[in-house]
Amino acid sequence: MKEYYRLTKPGMVYGNAMTALAAFVFAAGVAVSFPLLVATILGLSLSIAGACVVNNVMDRDIDVHMKRTQGRAIPNGRIPVRGALIFGAVLIVIGLGSLYFFTNLLTFLITLLGVFAYIALYTPAKRLTVHSTIIGAAAGAVPPVVGYVAVMNVLNETAVLLFIILVCWQMTHFFAIAIFRLEDYRNAKLPVMPVSMGILPTKVLMFVHAVLFAVAVYALYLVNTLGLIYTIPMTILTIGWVSIAGAGFFVQNDARWARKTFFYSLILLVGFSLAIALS
């Protein structure tokens, strides 16, 4: 059972659930409906978990070439492909079903689109094109939109800004991973940006997306007239984010800098989630 649990990529599920929960509370304010909250987070989490299981099945031939993933259960035969696919499908059906019956149609459709983008677009695209990262970032930016739309039942400028913020965060976050795990991606022959285009162009894109993240964070403040609970921590965290991204142009050890950027990105995501939830 533990092996099946690991197939769901729990870290990814919990991180996405956190941003969805924060956006839900942000939208609801003091009028939080706990049944709706439970249905939203549970349905979304199960859908993401199922998509991750299917992703593991599709990536099994890649995983054997990467140190980080070569110990996974499917490529090592500890879990059969058929069993994993059934498990993933059941999770997706239960998750999407929960959203369909207990939230609203828009929330269901957005989650369905995110699951489709992750499985049918991002997973095969990462073998073929350097541009797969933006597809994955778009799929990964769905959870806060789901949390927000579950309450508001509308796609407005705030929902769009939440999406943009998460896309920009993920681009810098993933490129950092791609740099400090560069050999893994080379061994797997995956055309990620540092492999295909080099580290310097990757650093430029990381910095550009860090700046765009800052702009979108400020735009969210303007659109929603958020208070100091949002403004002060996000100003500090965003300055740090842009600074650490910019520092990449002056470092000698790219892997060490990328790893630090990765860990800071996790702090930033938690800080952003808390800031919008408490604002």
PDB file of C-alpha atoms in Angstrom:
ATOM      1  CA  MET A   1       0.000   0.000   0.000  1.00  0.00           C
ATOM      2  CA  LYS A   2       2.907   2.306   0.753  1.00  0.00           C
ATOM      3  CA  GLU A   3       4.176   1.877  -2.809  1.00  0.00           C
ATOM      4  CA  TYR A   4       0.820   2.926  -4.231  1.00  0.00           C
ATOM      5  CA  TYR A   5       0.801   5.966  -1.952  1.00  0.00           C
ATOM      6  CA  ARG A   6       4.220   7.010  -3.273  1.00  0.00           C
ATOM      7  CA  LEU A   7       2.914   6.741  -6.832  1.00  0.00           C
ATOM      8  CA  THR A   8       0.629   9.700  -6.125  1.00  0.00           C
ATOM      9  CA  LYS A   9       3.626  12.022  -5.552  1.00  0.00           C
ATOM     10  CA  PRO A  10       2.336  13.147  -2.134  1.00  0.00           C
ATOM     11  CA  GLY A  11       4.633  16.176  -1.952  1.00  0.00           C
ATOM     12  CA  MET A  12       3.151  17.547  -5.156  1.00  0.00           C
ATOM     13  CA  VAL A  13      -0.396  16.777  -4.009  1.00  0.00           C
ATOM     14  CA  TYR A  14       0.072  18.509  -0.642  1.00  0.00           C
ATOM     15  CA  GLY A  15       1.739  21.557  -2.208  1.00  0.00           C
ATOM     16  CA  ASN A  16      -1.079  21.986  -4.706  1.00  0.00           C
ATOM     17  CA  ALA A  17      -3.700  21.426  -2.019  1.00  0.00           C
ATOM     18  CA  MET A  18      -2.053  24.178   0.030  1.00  0.00           C
ATOM     19  CA  THR A  19      -2.374  26.767  -2.750  1.00  0.00           C
ATOM     20  CA  ALA A  20      -5.967  25.698  -3.443  1.00  0.00           C
ATOM     21  CA  LEU A  21      -6.852  25.943   0.249  1.00  0.00           C
ATOM     22  CA  ALA A  22      -5.276  29.393   0.492  1.00  0.00           C
ATOM     23  CA  ALA A  23      -7.181  30.642  -2.561  1.00  0.00           C
ATOM     24  CA  PHE A  24     -10.423  29.156  -1.223  1.00  0.00           C
ATOM     25  CA  VAL A  25     -10.052  30.945   2.126  1.00  0.00           C
ATOM     26  CA  PHE A  26      -8.994  34.114   0.305  1.00  0.00           C
ATOM     27  CA  ALA A  27     -12.194  34.035  -1.761  1.00  0.00           C
ATOM     28  CA  ALA A  28     -14.493  33.033   1.091  1.00  0.00           C
ATOM     29  CA  GLY A  29     -13.209  35.407   3.750  1.00  0.00           C
ATOM     30  CA  VAL A  30     -14.967  34.783   7.047  1.00  0.00           C
ATOM     31  CA  ALA A  31     -17.867  32.966   5.353  1.00  0.00           C
ATOM     32  CA  VAL A  32     -16.083  29.633   4.838  1.00  0.00           C
ATOM     33  CA  SER A  33     -18.376  26.737   3.957  1.00  0.00           C
ATOM     34  CA  PHE A  34     -16.597  23.700   5.418  1.00  0.00           C
ATOM     35  CA  PRO A  35     -18.534  21.104   3.373  1.00  0.00           C
ATOM     36  CA  LEU A  36     -17.606  22.983   0.195  1.00  0.00           C
ATOM     37  CA  LEU A  37     -14.012  23.343   1.390  1.00  0.00           C
ATOM     38  CA  VAL A  38     -13.690  19.616   2.064  1.00  0.00           C
ATOM     39  CA  ALA A  39     -15.265  18.684  -1.270  1.00  0.00           C
ATOM     40  CA  THR A  40     -12.993  21.079  -3.159  1.00  0.00           C
ATOM     41  CA  ILE A  41      -9.691  20.114  -1.550  1.00  0.00           C
ATOM     42  CA  LEU A  42     -10.463  16.397  -1.476  1.00  0.00           C
ATOM     43  CA  GLY A  43     -11.745  16.310  -5.054  1.00  0.00           C
ATOM     44  CA  LEU A  44      -8.803  18.329  -6.348  1.00  0.00           C
ATOM     45  CA  SER A  45      -6.242  16.320  -4.371  1.00  0.00           C
ATOM     46  CA  LEU A  46      -7.587  12.982  -5.604  1.00  0.00           C
ATOM     47  CA  SER A  47      -7.617  14.262  -9.188  1.00  0.00           C
ATOM     48  CA  ILE A  48      -3.997  15.429  -8.907  1.00  0.00           C
ATOM     49  CA  ALA A  49      -2.960  12.184  -7.219  1.00  0.00           C
ATOM     50  CA  GLY A  50      -4.545  10.151 -10.009  1.00  0.00           C
ATOM     51  CA  ALA A  51      -2.868  12.283 -12.676  1.00  0.00           C
ATOM     52  CA  CYS A  52       0.489  11.748 -10.951  1.00  0.00           C
ATOM     53  CA  VAL A  53      -0.029   7.987 -10.943  1.00  0.00           C
ATOM     54  CA  VAL A  54      -0.764   7.990 -14.678  1.00  0.00           C
ATOM     55  CA  ASN A  55       2.260  10.239 -15.196  1.00  0.00           C
ATOM     56  CA  ASN A  56       4.411   7.675 -13.380  1.00  0.00           C
ATOM     57  CA  VAL A  57       3.153   4.963 -15.707  1.00  0.00           C
ATOM     58  CA  MET A  58       3.903   7.016 -18.803  1.00  0.00           C
ATOM     59  CA  ASP A  59       7.359   8.009 -17.528  1.00  0.00           C
ATOM     60  CA  ARG A  60       8.497   4.539 -16.477  1.00  0.00           C
ATOM     61  CA  ASP A  61      11.028   4.238 -19.316  1.00  0.00           C
ATOM     62  CA  ILE A  62      12.491   7.645 -18.443  1.00  0.00           C
ATOM     63  CA  ASP A  63      12.655   7.014 -14.703  1.00  0.00           C
ATOM     64  CA  VAL A  64      15.246   4.234 -15.014  1.00  0.00           C
ATOM     65  CA  HIS A  65      17.774   6.759 -16.391  1.00  0.00           C
ATOM     66  CA  MET A  66      17.451   9.318 -13.575  1.00  0.00           C
ATOM     67  CA  LYS A  67      18.981   8.861 -10.113  1.00  0.00           C
ATOM     68  CA  ARG A  68      16.064  10.679  -8.493  1.00  0.00           C
ATOM     69  CA  THR A  69      13.450   8.333  -9.984  1.00  0.00           C
ATOM     70  CA  GLN A  70      15.141   5.033 -10.802  1.00  0.00           C
ATOM     71  CA  GLY A  71      13.985   3.522  -7.517  1.00  0.00           C
ATOM     72  CA  ARG A  72      10.294   4.051  -8.258  1.00  0.00           C
ATOM     73  CA  ALA A  73       7.991   1.064  -8.007  1.00  0.00           C
ATOM     74  CA  ILE A  74       6.752   0.771 -11.607  1.00  0.00           C
ATOM     75  CA  PRO A  75      10.106   0.644 -13.461  1.00  0.00           C
ATOM     76  CA  ASN A  76      11.337  -1.822 -10.836  1.00  0.00           C
ATOM     77  CA  GLY A  77       8.318  -4.084 -11.261  1.00  0.00           C
ATOM     78  CA  ARG A  78       7.033  -3.758  -7.702  1.00  0.00           C
ATOM     79  CA  ILE A  79       3.739  -2.412  -9.043  1.00  0.00           C
ATOM     80  CA  PRO A  80       2.301  -3.690 -12.357  1.00  0.00           C
ATOM     81  CA  VAL A  81       1.425  -1.134 -15.020  1.00  0.00           C
ATOM     82  CA  ARG A  82      -2.180  -2.346 -15.188  1.00  0.00           C
ATOM     83  CA  GLY A  83      -2.640  -2.023 -11.435  1.00  0.00           C
ATOM     84  CA  ALA A  84      -1.180   1.484 -11.442  1.00  0.00           C
ATOM     85  CA  LEU A  85      -3.412   2.602 -14.316  1.00  0.00           C
ATOM     86  CA  ILE A  86      -6.529   1.282 -12.592  1.00  0.00           C
ATOM     87  CA  PHE A  87      -5.482   2.976  -9.347  1.00  0.00           C
ATOM     88  CA  GLY A  88      -4.851   6.287 -11.105  1.00  0.00           C
ATOM     89  CA  ALA A  89      -8.107   6.136 -13.061  1.00  0.00           C
ATOM     90  CA  VAL A  90     -10.128   5.417  -9.918  1.00  0.00           C
ATOM     91  CA  LEU A  91      -8.561   8.380  -8.107  1.00  0.00           C
ATOM     92  CA  ILE A  92      -9.293  10.712 -11.031  1.00  0.00           C
ATOM     93  CA  VAL A  93     -12.903   9.545 -11.375  1.00  0.00           C
ATOM     94  CA  ILE A  94     -13.597   9.908  -7.648  1.00  0.00           C
ATOM     95  CA  GLY A  95     -11.857  13.279  -7.521  1.00  0.00           C
ATOM     96  CA  LEU A  96     -13.583  14.769 -10.550  1.00  0.00           C
ATOM     97  CA  GLY A  97     -16.875  13.221  -9.468  1.00  0.00           C
ATOM     98  CA  SER A  98     -16.610  14.908  -6.079  1.00  0.00           C
ATOM     99  CA  LEU A  99     -16.028  18.265  -7.738  1.00  0.00           C
ATOM    100  CA  TYR A 100     -18.870  17.762 -10.209  1.00  0.00           C
ATOM    101  CA  PHE A 101     -21.472  16.818  -7.623  1.00  0.00           C
ATOM    102  CA  PHE A 102     -20.402  18.941  -4.654  1.00  0.00           C
ATOM    103  CA  THR A 103     -18.865  22.150  -6.034  1.00  0.00           C
ATOM    104  CA  ASN A 104     -19.836  23.781  -9.333  1.00  0.00           C
ATOM    105  CA  LEU A 105     -19.474  23.065 -13.032  1.00  0.00           C
ATOM    106  CA  LEU A 106     -16.726  25.647 -13.574  1.00  0.00           C
ATOM    107  CA  THR A 107     -14.568  24.153 -10.824  1.00  0.00           C
ATOM    108  CA  PHE A 108     -15.034  20.691 -12.314  1.00  0.00           C
ATOM    109  CA  LEU A 109     -14.151  21.850 -15.836  1.00  0.00           C
ATOM    110  CA  ILE A 110     -11.023  23.734 -14.755  1.00  0.00           C
ATOM    111  CA  THR A 111      -9.773  20.707 -12.827  1.00  0.00           C
ATOM    112  CA  LEU A 112     -10.555  18.432 -15.771  1.00  0.00           C
ATOM    113  CA  LEU A 113      -8.568  20.750 -18.040  1.00  0.00           C
ATOM    114  CA  GLY A 114      -5.634  20.703 -15.631  1.00  0.00           C
ATOM    115  CA  VAL A 115      -5.632  16.899 -15.423  1.00  0.00           C
ATOM    116  CA  PHE A 116      -5.839  16.654 -19.215  1.00  0.00           C
ATOM    117  CA  ALA A 117      -3.006  19.163 -19.694  1.00  0.00           C
ATOM    118  CA  TYR A 118      -0.738  17.321 -17.265  1.00  0.00           C
ATOM    119  CA  ILE A 119      -1.357  13.826 -18.621  1.00  0.00           C
ATOM    120  CA  ALA A 120      -2.071  14.319 -22.321  1.00  0.00           C
ATOM    121  CA  LEU A 121       0.001  17.429 -23.094  1.00  0.00           C
ATOM    122  CA  TYR A 122       2.847  17.931 -20.614  1.00  0.00           C
ATOM    123  CA  THR A 123       3.889  14.305 -20.061  1.00  0.00           C
ATOM    124  CA  PRO A 124       4.468  13.466 -23.759  1.00  0.00           C
ATOM    125  CA  ALA A 125       5.691  16.978 -24.606  1.00  0.00           C
ATOM    126  CA  LYS A 126       8.631  16.880 -22.195  1.00  0.00           C
ATOM    127  CA  ARG A 127      10.193  14.167 -24.362  1.00  0.00           C
ATOM    128  CA  LEU A 128       9.867  16.302 -27.489  1.00  0.00           C
ATOM    129  CA  THR A 129      10.266  20.014 -26.832  1.00  0.00           C
ATOM    130  CA  VAL A 130      12.006  22.515 -24.621  1.00  0.00           C
ATOM    131  CA  HIS A 131       8.678  24.330 -24.368  1.00  0.00           C
ATOM    132  CA  SER A 132       7.073  21.567 -22.315  1.00  0.00           C
ATOM    133  CA  THR A 133       7.905  23.494 -19.133  1.00  0.00           C
ATOM    134  CA  ILE A 134       5.306  26.168 -19.837  1.00  0.00           C
ATOM    135  CA  ILE A 135       2.678  23.463 -20.396  1.00  0.00           C
ATOM    136  CA  GLY A 136       3.553  21.874 -17.076  1.00  0.00           C
ATOM    137  CA  ALA A 137       3.541  25.266 -15.373  1.00  0.00           C
ATOM    138  CA  ALA A 138       0.063  25.994 -16.720  1.00  0.00           C
ATOM    139  CA  ALA A 139      -1.233  22.645 -15.458  1.00  0.00           C
ATOM    140  CA  GLY A 140       0.398  23.255 -12.090  1.00  0.00           C
ATOM    141  CA  ALA A 141      -1.157  26.706 -11.799  1.00  0.00           C
ATOM    142  CA  VAL A 142      -4.696  25.305 -11.842  1.00  0.00           C
ATOM    143  CA  PRO A 143      -5.108  24.488  -8.084  1.00  0.00           C
ATOM    144  CA  PRO A 144      -5.382  28.073  -6.719  1.00  0.00           C
ATOM    145  CA  VAL A 145      -7.806  28.900  -9.519  1.00  0.00           C
ATOM    146  CA  VAL A 146      -9.868  25.862  -8.515  1.00  0.00           C
ATOM    147  CA  GLY A 147      -9.891  26.959  -4.877  1.00  0.00           C
ATOM    148  CA  TYR A 148     -10.955  30.466  -5.805  1.00  0.00           C
ATOM    149  CA  VAL A 149     -13.576  29.459  -8.379  1.00  0.00           C
ATOM    150  CA  ALA A 150     -15.121  26.881  -6.035  1.00  0.00           C
ATOM    151  CA  VAL A 151     -16.234  29.833  -3.904  1.00  0.00           C
ATOM    152  CA  MET A 152     -16.803  32.556  -6.477  1.00  0.00           C
ATOM    153  CA  ASN A 153     -18.067  30.439  -9.414  1.00  0.00           C
ATOM    154  CA  VAL A 154     -16.609  32.929 -11.864  1.00  0.00           C
ATOM    155  CA  LEU A 155     -13.377  33.439 -13.791  1.00  0.00           C
ATOM    156  CA  ASN A 156     -12.455  37.054 -13.143  1.00  0.00           C
ATOM    157  CA  GLU A 157      -9.264  39.126 -13.045  1.00  0.00           C
ATOM    158  CA  THR A 158      -8.329  37.746  -9.624  1.00  0.00           C
ATOM    159  CA  ALA A 159      -8.535  34.153 -10.850  1.00  0.00           C
ATOM    160  CA  VAL A 160      -6.381  35.073 -13.852  1.00  0.00           C
ATOM    161  CA  LEU A 161      -3.796  36.752 -11.625  1.00  0.00           C
ATOM    162  CA  LEU A 162      -3.623  33.731  -9.329  1.00  0.00           C
ATOM    163  CA  PHE A 163      -2.975  31.626 -12.418  1.00  0.00           C
ATOM    164  CA  ILE A 164      -0.248  33.973 -13.715  1.00  0.00           C
ATOM    165  CA  ILE A 165       1.442  34.146 -10.308  1.00  0.00           C
ATOM    166  CA  LEU A 166       1.676  30.361 -10.080  1.00  0.00           C
ATOM    167  CA  VAL A 167       2.838  29.975 -13.683  1.00  0.00           C
ATOM    168  CA  CYS A 168       5.669  32.458 -13.127  1.00  0.00           C
ATOM    169  CA  TRP A 169       6.605  30.836  -9.813  1.00  0.00           C
ATOM    170  CA  GLN A 170       6.729  27.389 -11.382  1.00  0.00           C
ATOM    171  CA  MET A 171       8.882  28.438 -14.317  1.00  0.00           C
ATOM    172  CA  THR A 172      11.674  29.687 -12.054  1.00  0.00           C
ATOM    173  CA  HIS A 173      11.131  26.814  -9.621  1.00  0.00           C
ATOM    174  CA  PHE A 174      11.365  24.115 -12.288  1.00  0.00           C
ATOM    175  CA  PHE A 175      14.323  25.664 -14.101  1.00  0.00           C
ATOM    176  CA  ALA A 176      16.193  25.659 -10.789  1.00  0.00           C
ATOM    177  CA  ILE A 177      15.529  21.923 -10.461  1.00  0.00           C
ATOM    178  CA  ALA A 178      16.614  21.365 -14.060  1.00  0.00           C
ATOM    179  CA  ILE A 179      19.948  23.075 -13.376  1.00  0.00           C
ATOM    180  CA  PHE A 180      20.926  21.244 -10.207  1.00  0.00           C
ATOM    181  CA  ARG A 181      19.707  17.932 -11.661  1.00  0.00           C
ATOM    182  CA  LEU A 182      21.200  18.632 -15.068  1.00  0.00           C
ATOM    183  CA  GLU A 183      22.954  15.276 -15.424  1.00  0.00           C
ATOM    184  CA  ASP A 184      19.744  13.397 -14.678  1.00  0.00           C
ATOM    185  CA  TYR A 185      17.948  15.169 -17.515  1.00  0.00           C
ATOM    186  CA  ARG A 186      20.888  14.631 -19.857  1.00  0.00           C
ATOM    187  CA  ASN A 187      20.961  10.915 -19.064  1.00  0.00           C
ATOM    188  CA  ALA A 188      17.226  10.668 -19.720  1.00  0.00           C
ATOM    189  CA  LYS A 189      17.655  12.675 -22.949  1.00  0.00           C
ATOM    190  CA  LEU A 190      14.938  15.138 -21.964  1.00  0.00           C
ATOM    191  CA  PRO A 191      15.172  18.476 -23.830  1.00  0.00           C
ATOM    192  CA  VAL A 192      14.719  20.774 -20.833  1.00  0.00           C
ATOM    193  CA  MET A 193      16.009  24.318 -21.177  1.00  0.00           C
ATOM    194  CA  PRO A 194      19.466  23.886 -19.544  1.00  0.00           C
ATOM    195  CA  VAL A 195      20.126  20.792 -21.666  1.00  0.00           C
ATOM    196  CA  SER A 196      18.840  22.166 -24.976  1.00  0.00           C
ATOM    197  CA  MET A 197      19.705  25.869 -24.739  1.00  0.00           C
ATOM    198  CA  GLY A 198      22.325  26.114 -22.022  1.00  0.00           C
ATOM    199  CA  ILE A 199      22.412  27.422 -18.469  1.00  0.00           C
ATOM    200  CA  LEU A 200      22.768  31.146 -19.248  1.00  0.00           C
ATOM    201  CA  PRO A 201      19.530  31.402 -21.308  1.00  0.00           C
ATOM    202  CA  THR A 202      17.829  29.417 -18.544  1.00  0.00           C
ATOM    203  CA  LYS A 203      19.013  31.950 -15.958  1.00  0.00           C
ATOM    204  CA  VAL A 204      17.643  34.772 -18.089  1.00  0.00           C
ATOM    205  CA  LEU A 205      14.220  33.103 -18.205  1.00  0.00           C
ATOM    206  CA  MET A 206      14.344  32.435 -14.459  1.00  0.00           C
ATOM    207  CA  PHE A 207      14.994  36.105 -13.778  1.00  0.00           C
ATOM    208  CA  VAL A 208      12.322  37.262 -16.235  1.00  0.00           C
ATOM    209  CA  HIS A 209       9.705  35.046 -14.610  1.00  0.00           C
ATOM    210  CA  ALA A 210      10.758  36.166 -11.127  1.00  0.00           C
ATOM    211  CA  VAL A 211      10.161  39.773 -12.210  1.00  0.00           C
ATOM    212  CA  LEU A 212       6.819  38.860 -13.810  1.00  0.00           C
ATOM    213  CA  PHE A 213       5.894  37.095 -10.570  1.00  0.00           C
ATOM    214  CA  ALA A 214       6.577  40.329  -8.684  1.00  0.00           C
ATOM    215  CA  VAL A 215       4.440  42.335 -11.103  1.00  0.00           C
ATOM    216  CA  ALA A 216       1.538  39.890 -10.815  1.00  0.00           C
ATOM    217  CA  VAL A 217       1.790  39.827  -7.008  1.00  0.00           C
ATOM    218  CA  TYR A 218       1.537  43.627  -6.987  1.00  0.00           C
ATOM    219  CA  ALA A 219      -1.353  43.538  -9.465  1.00  0.00           C
ATOM    220  CA  LEU A 220      -3.231  41.166  -7.149  1.00  0.00           C
ATOM    221  CA  TYR A 221      -2.813  43.745  -4.384  1.00  0.00           C
ATOM    222  CA  LEU A 222      -4.180  46.520  -6.613  1.00  0.00           C
ATOM    223  CA  VAL A 223      -7.174  44.539  -7.876  1.00  0.00           C
ATOM    224  CA  ASN A 224      -8.243  43.391  -4.432  1.00  0.00           C
ATOM    225  CA  THR A 225      -6.986  46.324  -2.283  1.00  0.00           C
ATOM    226  CA  LEU A 226      -5.253  43.885   0.053  1.00  0.00           C
ATOM    227  CA  GLY A 227      -3.910  45.047   3.403  1.00  0.00           C
ATOM    228  CA  LEU A 228      -0.576  44.968   5.176  1.00  0.00           C
ATOM    229  CA  ILE A 229      -0.854  41.272   6.051  1.00  0.00           C
ATOM    230  CA  TYR A 230      -0.406  40.604   2.338  1.00  0.00           C
ATOM    231  CA  THR A 231       1.695  43.602   1.325  1.00  0.00           C
ATOM    232  CA  ILE A 232       4.529  43.495   3.854  1.00  0.00           C
ATOM    233  CA  PRO A 233       5.486  39.794   3.691  1.00  0.00           C
ATOM    234  CA  MET A 234       4.995  39.583  -0.067  1.00  0.00           C
ATOM    235  CA  THR A 235       7.140  42.681  -0.643  1.00  0.00           C
ATOM    236  CA  ILE A 236       9.951  41.150   1.419  1.00  0.00           C
ATOM    237  CA  LEU A 237       9.620  37.702  -0.132  1.00  0.00           C
ATOM    238  CA  THR A 238       9.359  39.042  -3.676  1.00  0.00           C
ATOM    239  CA  ILE A 239      12.430  41.246  -3.325  1.00  0.00           C
ATOM    240  CA  GLY A 240      14.289  38.175  -2.105  1.00  0.00           C
ATOM    241  CA  TRP A 241      12.972  36.131  -5.027  1.00  0.00           C
ATOM    242  CA  VAL A 242      14.053  38.622  -7.678  1.00  0.00           C
ATOM    243  CA  SER A 243      17.399  39.102  -5.917  1.00  0.00           C
ATOM    244  CA  ILE A 244      18.239  35.412  -5.734  1.00  0.00           C
ATOM    245  CA  ALA A 245      17.195  34.944  -9.370  1.00  0.00           C
ATOM    246  CA  GLY A 246      19.410  37.852 -10.398  1.00  0.00           C
ATOM    247  CA  ALA A 247      22.318  36.546  -8.329  1.00  0.00           C
ATOM    248  CA  GLY A 248      22.525  33.598 -10.701  1.00  0.00           C
ATOM    249  CA  PHE A 249      24.352  35.746 -13.236  1.00  0.00           C
ATOM    250  CA  PHE A 250      27.263  36.238 -10.833  1.00  0.00           C
ATOM    251  CA  VAL A 251      27.728  32.818  -9.210  1.00  0.00           C
ATOM    252  CA  GLN A 252      30.468  30.319  -9.978  1.00  0.00           C
ATOM    253  CA  ASN A 253      28.671  27.219  -8.718  1.00  0.00           C
ATOM    254  CA  ASP A 254      25.455  26.989 -10.715  1.00  0.00           C
ATOM    255  CA  ALA A 255      24.196  23.817  -9.036  1.00  0.00           C
ATOM    256  CA  ARG A 256      24.576  25.262  -5.521  1.00  0.00           C
ATOM    257  CA  TRP A 257      22.817  28.491  -6.528  1.00  0.00           C
ATOM    258  CA  ALA A 258      20.011  26.572  -8.260  1.00  0.00           C
ATOM    259  CA  ARG A 259      19.474  24.422  -5.171  1.00  0.00           C
ATOM    260  CA  LYS A 260      19.245  27.534  -2.986  1.00  0.00           C
ATOM    261  CA  THR A 261      16.777  29.043  -5.464  1.00  0.00           C
ATOM    262  CA  PHE A 262      14.695  25.874  -5.304  1.00  0.00           C
ATOM    263  CA  PHE A 263      14.502  25.926  -1.501  1.00  0.00           C
ATOM    264  CA  TYR A 264      13.673  29.636  -1.491  1.00  0.00           C
ATOM    265  CA  SER A 265      10.887  28.952  -3.983  1.00  0.00           C
ATOM    266  CA  LEU A 266       9.262  26.618  -1.439  1.00  0.00           C
ATOM    267  CA  ILE A 267       9.435  29.301   1.252  1.00  0.00           C
ATOM    268  CA  LEU A 268       7.957  31.785  -1.206  1.00  0.00           C
ATOM    269  CA  LEU A 269       5.040  29.516  -2.076  1.00  0.00           C
ATOM    270  CA  VAL A 270       4.198  28.901   1.578  1.00  0.00           C
ATOM    271  CA  GLY A 271       4.513  32.630   2.288  1.00  0.00           C
ATOM    272  CA  PHE A 272       2.260  33.555  -0.619  1.00  0.00           C
ATOM    273  CA  SER A 273      -0.346  30.990   0.423  1.00  0.00           C
ATOM    274  CA  LEU A 274      -0.386  32.296   3.995  1.00  0.00           C
ATOM    275  CA  ALA A 275      -0.488  35.922   2.830  1.00  0.00           C
ATOM    276  CA  ILE A 276      -3.570  35.517   0.645  1.00  0.00           C
ATOM    277  CA  ALA A 277      -5.324  33.253   3.152  1.00  0.00           C
ATOM    278  CA  LEU A 278      -4.842  35.727   6.017  1.00  0.00           C
ATOM    279  CA  SER A 279      -5.396  38.932   4.070  1.00  0.00           C
TER     280      SER A 279
END
